[in-house]
Amino acid sequence: PYELRAYEVDPEDLTAGTVAKKIGLPLEQVWKTLVCRGDRTGLLYAVVAGDAEIDFKALARLSGDRTVDTVPLKEVQPITGYVRGGVTAIGGKKELPTMVDEMIELHDVVSVSAGMRGLQILLAPADYVRVVKGKVGPIAR
């Protein structure tokens, strides 16, 4: 089960905080998906709460890499098929390993991009992790 929530997009403000206000959820329940590249794994998604930042050392440990960093914004759409503000690990251009911060398990419902700006999907964290074949661990600070 899931729910879709549409909201009006401000292209100048694609922050998770703005999305949270517009869809009526606390910031910690709105999750963002970032495209990263590990030195061993290659491309991967890192999924963290809207009020968190990636801990790159922790992400590297969970993914089996020595180092990980975000990919340049100009590479995101060619890699995923999604524009900034619409990136999701669900149904992308190609399936990538997905690392999800363990704090997701604290919530009954979380929101992630539904693949386009202005549309979020709300679902149970366990369902999200299952759908994206995610690996859960501590990757945020």
XYZ file of N, CA and C in Angstrom:
423
model
N 0.826 -1.208 0.000
C 0.000 0.000 0.000
C 0.864 1.263 0.000
N 0.405 2.269 -0.711
C 1.122 3.527 -0.797
C 0.137 4.641 -1.102
N 0.594 5.857 -0.964
C -0.211 7.028 -1.296
C 0.667 7.974 -2.091
N 0.124 8.572 -3.139
C 0.831 9.591 -3.897
C 0.354 10.961 -3.435
N 1.291 11.885 -3.265
C 0.948 13.265 -2.901
C 1.630 14.217 -3.869
N 0.812 14.997 -4.531
C 1.331 16.011 -5.450
C 1.475 17.335 -4.708
N 2.424 18.147 -5.162
C 2.629 19.470 -4.578
C 3.163 20.391 -5.665
N 2.983 21.686 -5.451
C 3.475 22.671 -6.406
C 4.976 22.854 -6.224
N 5.702 22.777 -7.316
C 7.165 22.842 -7.289
C 7.648 24.275 -7.479
N 8.616 24.643 -6.650
C 9.343 25.888 -6.834
C 10.731 25.481 -7.321
N 11.030 25.648 -8.616
C 12.321 25.198 -9.149
C 13.526 25.831 -8.472
N 13.307 26.944 -7.774
C 14.396 27.613 -7.061
C 14.608 27.027 -5.662
N 13.666 26.191 -5.207
C 13.763 25.621 -3.864
C 13.290 24.164 -3.901
N 14.227 23.262 -4.123
C 13.917 21.836 -4.198
C 14.307 21.103 -2.915
N 14.435 21.834 -1.818
C 14.895 21.229 -0.572
C 13.842 20.301 0.028
N 14.328 19.350 0.803
C 13.435 18.415 1.487
C 12.536 19.156 2.471
N 13.045 20.215 3.081
C 12.240 20.995 4.015
C 11.016 21.600 3.353
N 11.199 22.120 2.166
C 10.079 22.699 1.424
C 9.081 21.616 1.037
N 9.578 20.476 0.569
C 8.696 19.364 0.208
C 7.899 18.913 1.437
N 8.565 18.782 2.571
C 7.897 18.342 3.800
C 6.736 19.272 4.147
N 6.963 20.576 4.088
C 5.901 21.542 4.397
C 4.739 21.395 3.423
N 5.054 21.232 2.154
C 4.009 21.190 1.131
C 3.180 19.905 1.187
N 3.778 18.806 1.643
C 2.993 17.557 1.706
C 2.513 17.243 3.116
N 2.859 18.103 4.082
C 2.334 17.962 5.426
C 2.938 16.854 6.262
N 4.235 16.610 6.103
C 4.933 15.610 6.915
C 6.120 16.265 7.620
N 6.527 15.718 8.764
C 7.749 16.209 9.401
C 8.955 15.940 8.497
N 9.945 16.807 8.563
C 11.131 16.694 7.713
C 11.806 15.330 7.828
N 11.849 14.752 9.023
C 12.527 13.461 9.195
C 11.800 12.304 8.518
N 10.579 12.544 8.023
C 9.859 11.493 7.303
C 9.936 11.671 5.786
N 10.544 12.752 5.336
C 10.739 12.987 3.901
C 12.182 12.635 3.580
N 12.356 11.612 2.755
C 13.692 11.070 2.481
C 14.174 11.477 1.109
N 15.470 11.756 1.037
C 16.077 12.182 -0.224
C 17.009 11.093 -0.743
N 17.065 11.008 -2.059
C 17.879 9.996 -2.734
C 18.982 10.702 -3.490
N 20.225 10.356 -3.151
C 21.379 10.960 -3.812
C 22.120 9.902 -4.609
N 22.639 10.299 -5.747
C 23.405 9.393 -6.589
C 24.877 9.552 -6.231
N 25.507 8.428 -5.910
C 26.911 8.437 -5.490
C 27.714 7.457 -6.337
N 29.026 7.559 -6.182
C 29.926 6.629 -6.875
C 30.980 6.170 -5.870
N 31.070 4.845 -5.706
C 32.093 4.265 -4.850
C 33.268 3.802 -5.678
N 34.428 3.741 -5.065
C 35.626 3.343 -5.811
C 35.611 1.869 -6.191
N 34.829 1.059 -5.507
C 34.722 -0.370 -5.838
C 33.354 -0.721 -6.423
N 32.309 -0.225 -5.800
C 30.943 -0.559 -6.187
C 30.524 0.134 -7.467
N 31.033 1.325 -7.681
C 30.560 2.142 -8.794
C 29.344 2.934 -8.357
N 28.400 3.113 -9.263
C 27.226 3.928 -8.973
C 26.334 3.264 -7.934
N 25.749 4.102 -7.070
C 24.814 3.618 -6.065
C 23.939 4.765 -5.601
N 22.808 4.411 -4.988
C 21.943 5.402 -4.363
C 22.209 5.424 -2.869
N 22.188 6.616 -2.292
C 22.232 6.792 -0.840
C 20.931 7.492 -0.457
N 20.184 6.885 0.456
C 18.870 7.406 0.837
C 18.910 7.795 2.313
N 18.705 9.082 2.576
C 18.775 9.608 3.942
C 17.592 10.534 4.197
N 17.299 10.734 5.469
C 16.212 11.625 5.862
C 16.509 13.053 5.415
N 15.447 13.809 5.220
C 15.576 15.187 4.766
C 16.340 16.077 5.708
N 16.386 15.711 6.996
C 17.107 16.527 7.968
C 18.510 15.996 8.251
N 18.995 15.096 7.407
C 20.309 14.477 7.628
C 21.229 14.721 6.435
N 22.504 14.471 6.676
C 23.513 14.514 5.621
C 24.167 13.150 5.546
N 24.717 12.828 4.398
C 25.418 11.548 4.245
C 26.726 11.595 5.019
N 27.000 10.534 5.732
C 28.311 10.304 6.340
C 29.047 9.425 5.330
N 29.917 10.019 4.539
C 30.540 9.297 3.430
C 31.406 8.131 3.887
N 32.041 8.242 5.034
C 32.833 7.114 5.545
C 31.922 5.950 5.904
N 30.796 6.244 6.540
C 29.839 5.190 6.897
C 29.212 4.586 5.645
N 28.916 5.416 4.660
C 28.356 4.922 3.401
C 29.347 3.992 2.712
N 30.613 4.363 2.719
C 31.647 3.516 2.118
C 31.710 2.166 2.830
N 31.648 2.164 4.149
C 31.678 0.904 4.904
C 30.499 0.012 4.531
N 29.297 0.594 4.487
C 28.099 -0.195 4.184
C 28.115 -0.726 2.760
N 28.631 0.066 1.829
C 28.619 -0.344 0.421
C 29.809 -1.214 0.026
N 30.800 -1.321 0.916
C 31.984 -2.116 0.596
C 33.038 -1.344 -0.168
N 32.952 -0.033 -0.134
C 33.916 0.817 -0.832
C 34.936 1.379 0.151
N 36.051 1.868 -0.395
C 37.012 2.604 0.432
C 36.595 4.060 0.510
N 36.125 4.597 -0.625
C 35.662 5.982 -0.687
C 34.393 6.068 -1.523
N 33.565 7.031 -1.176
C 32.322 7.296 -1.903
C 32.122 8.804 -1.934
N 31.567 9.290 -3.033
C 31.214 10.698 -3.127
C 29.995 10.825 -4.031
N 29.322 11.961 -3.969
C 28.184 12.185 -4.855
C 28.695 12.413 -6.279
N 27.873 12.083 -7.253
C 28.246 12.336 -8.645
C 27.885 13.783 -8.978
N 28.559 14.383 -9.933
C 28.211 15.746 -10.344
C 26.765 15.796 -10.841
N 26.090 16.905 -10.565
C 24.690 17.063 -10.931
C 24.442 16.812 -12.420
N 25.366 17.207 -13.279
C 25.172 17.029 -14.723
C 25.098 15.552 -15.120
N 25.580 14.651 -14.262
C 25.530 13.211 -14.556
C 24.266 12.525 -14.042
N 23.540 13.192 -13.154
C 22.403 12.546 -12.492
C 21.318 12.105 -13.480
N 20.850 12.995 -14.347
C 19.783 12.623 -15.271
C 20.222 11.543 -16.264
N 21.414 11.640 -16.881
C 21.818 10.557 -17.780
C 21.917 9.187 -17.080
N 22.314 9.197 -15.810
C 22.454 7.943 -15.063
C 21.098 7.380 -14.662
N 20.223 8.242 -14.123
C 18.976 7.769 -13.515
C 17.744 7.919 -14.389
N 17.773 8.875 -15.301
C 16.571 9.203 -16.058
C 15.722 10.243 -15.342
N 16.148 10.677 -14.149
C 15.396 11.636 -13.342
C 16.151 12.959 -13.217
N 15.391 14.057 -13.110
C 15.997 15.365 -12.895
C 16.167 15.610 -11.402
N 17.037 16.545 -11.057
C 17.229 16.929 -9.646
C 15.873 17.285 -9.042
N 15.606 16.750 -7.871
C 14.317 16.968 -7.226
C 13.328 15.859 -7.521
N 13.691 14.962 -8.420
C 12.803 13.854 -8.768
C 13.493 12.509 -8.732
N 14.723 12.473 -8.224
C 15.501 11.227 -8.205
C 14.911 10.254 -7.190
N 14.764 9.018 -7.606
C 14.272 7.961 -6.740
C 14.940 6.646 -7.110
N 15.045 5.759 -6.142
C 15.601 4.427 -6.399
C 14.538 3.492 -6.963
N 13.314 3.963 -7.037
C 12.204 3.155 -7.550
C 12.085 3.362 -9.055
N 12.265 2.305 -9.829
C 12.007 2.347 -11.259
C 12.906 3.252 -12.073
N 14.153 3.372 -11.695
C 15.078 4.212 -12.438
C 15.476 3.601 -13.768
N 16.269 4.331 -14.508
C 16.761 3.906 -15.813
C 17.469 2.553 -15.716
N 18.245 2.387 -14.642
C 18.839 1.086 -14.357
C 18.891 0.893 -12.851
N 18.820 -0.348 -12.434
C 18.832 -0.651 -11.008
C 20.245 -0.461 -10.463
N 20.338 0.292 -9.377
C 21.625 0.532 -8.726
C 21.554 0.016 -7.300
N 22.679 -0.387 -6.725
C 22.673 -0.740 -5.305
C 22.142 0.457 -4.509
N 21.313 0.172 -3.519
C 20.681 1.237 -2.749
C 21.005 1.070 -1.274
N 21.649 2.086 -0.694
C 22.010 2.090 0.716
C 21.054 3.050 1.431
N 20.373 2.534 2.445
C 19.340 3.300 3.144
C 19.748 3.476 4.602
N 19.666 4.712 5.084
C 20.027 4.944 6.477
C 19.068 4.217 7.419
N 19.633 3.654 8.470
C 18.877 2.838 9.417
C 17.774 3.600 10.150
N 17.847 4.907 10.193
C 16.816 5.692 10.882
C 15.449 5.563 10.209
N 15.417 5.048 8.992
C 14.147 4.854 8.294
C 13.232 3.926 9.087
N 13.831 3.021 9.844
C 13.052 2.029 10.580
C 12.296 2.623 11.769
N 12.554 3.876 12.106
C 11.871 4.525 13.223
C 10.475 5.039 12.870
N 10.135 5.024 11.602
C 8.885 5.630 11.146
C 7.889 4.581 10.646
N 6.606 4.917 10.776
C 5.549 4.065 10.214
C 5.395 4.329 8.723
N 5.621 5.579 8.326
C 5.470 6.002 6.934
C 6.596 6.961 6.597
N 7.150 6.817 5.398
C 8.124 7.775 4.888
C 7.688 8.209 3.497
N 8.262 9.309 3.059
C 7.970 9.850 1.743
C 9.266 9.926 0.943
N 9.209 9.461 -0.291
C 10.337 9.584 -1.226
C 9.791 10.107 -2.547
N 10.670 10.626 -3.361
C 10.239 11.105 -4.667
C 9.615 9.958 -5.454
N 8.559 10.294 -6.172
C 7.885 9.292 -7.003
C 8.405 9.340 -8.439
N 9.536 9.993 -8.658
C 10.150 9.971 -9.975
C 9.966 11.223 -10.796
N 9.349 12.230 -10.200
C 9.229 13.511 -10.882
C 9.080 14.606 -9.842
N 9.499 15.784 -10.198
C 9.310 16.915 -9.294
C 7.811 17.100 -9.083
N 7.443 17.339 -7.836
C 6.045 17.622 -7.545
C 5.215 16.401 -7.214
N 5.846 15.254 -7.045
C 5.094 14.052 -6.696
C 5.912 13.195 -5.734
N 5.317 12.896 -4.594
C 5.941 12.058 -3.576
C 5.118 10.796 -3.385
N 5.785 9.717 -3.010
C 5.096 8.485 -2.675
C 5.313 8.230 -1.186
N 4.227 7.969 -0.478
C 4.273 7.670 0.946
C 4.034 6.187 1.123
N 4.917 5.530 1.870
C 4.789 4.091 2.080
C 5.522 3.674 3.336
N 5.291 2.443 3.757
C 5.969 1.903 4.936
C 7.448 1.709 4.609
N 8.331 2.033 5.548
C 9.770 1.870 5.304
C 10.162 0.464 4.865
N 9.591 -0.552 5.469
C 9.943 -1.928 5.094
C 9.572 -2.209 3.641
N 8.442 -1.665 3.193
C 8.040 -1.849 1.796
C 9.010 -1.141 0.858
N 9.416 0.081 1.229
C 10.374 0.814 0.410
C 11.682 0.040 0.288
N 12.224 -0.398 1.410
C 13.503 -1.124 1.404
C 13.391 -2.393 0.567
N 12.268 -3.077 0.661
C 12.062 -4.306 -0.116
C 12.013 -4.002 -1.616
N 11.262 -2.980 -1.987
C 11.097 -2.632 -3.403
C 12.425 -2.229 -4.045
N 13.248 -1.465 -3.323
C 14.512 -0.994 -3.891
C 15.670 -1.964 -3.622
N 15.350 -3.079 -2.968
C 16.368 -4.071 -2.600
C 17.495 -3.391 -1.830
N 17.087 -2.568 -0.874
C 18.038 -1.745 -0.131
C 18.811 -2.489 0.933
N 19.976 -1.959 1.194
C 20.822 -2.419 2.295
C 20.751 -1.333 3.363
N 20.316 -1.695 4.561
C 20.080 -0.716 5.609
C 21.254 -0.688 6.583
N 21.671 0.509 6.927
C 22.759 0.688 7.884
C 22.932 2.146 8.230
N 23.865 2.455 9.109
C 24.086 3.855 9.509
C 24.895 4.620 8.463
N 24.221 5.462 7.676
C 24.949 6.218 6.637
C 24.728 7.722 6.742
N 24.050 8.183 7.789
C 23.756 9.608 7.911
C 24.295 10.178 9.215
N 24.417 11.483 9.212
C 24.783 12.180 10.454
C 23.855 13.354 10.624
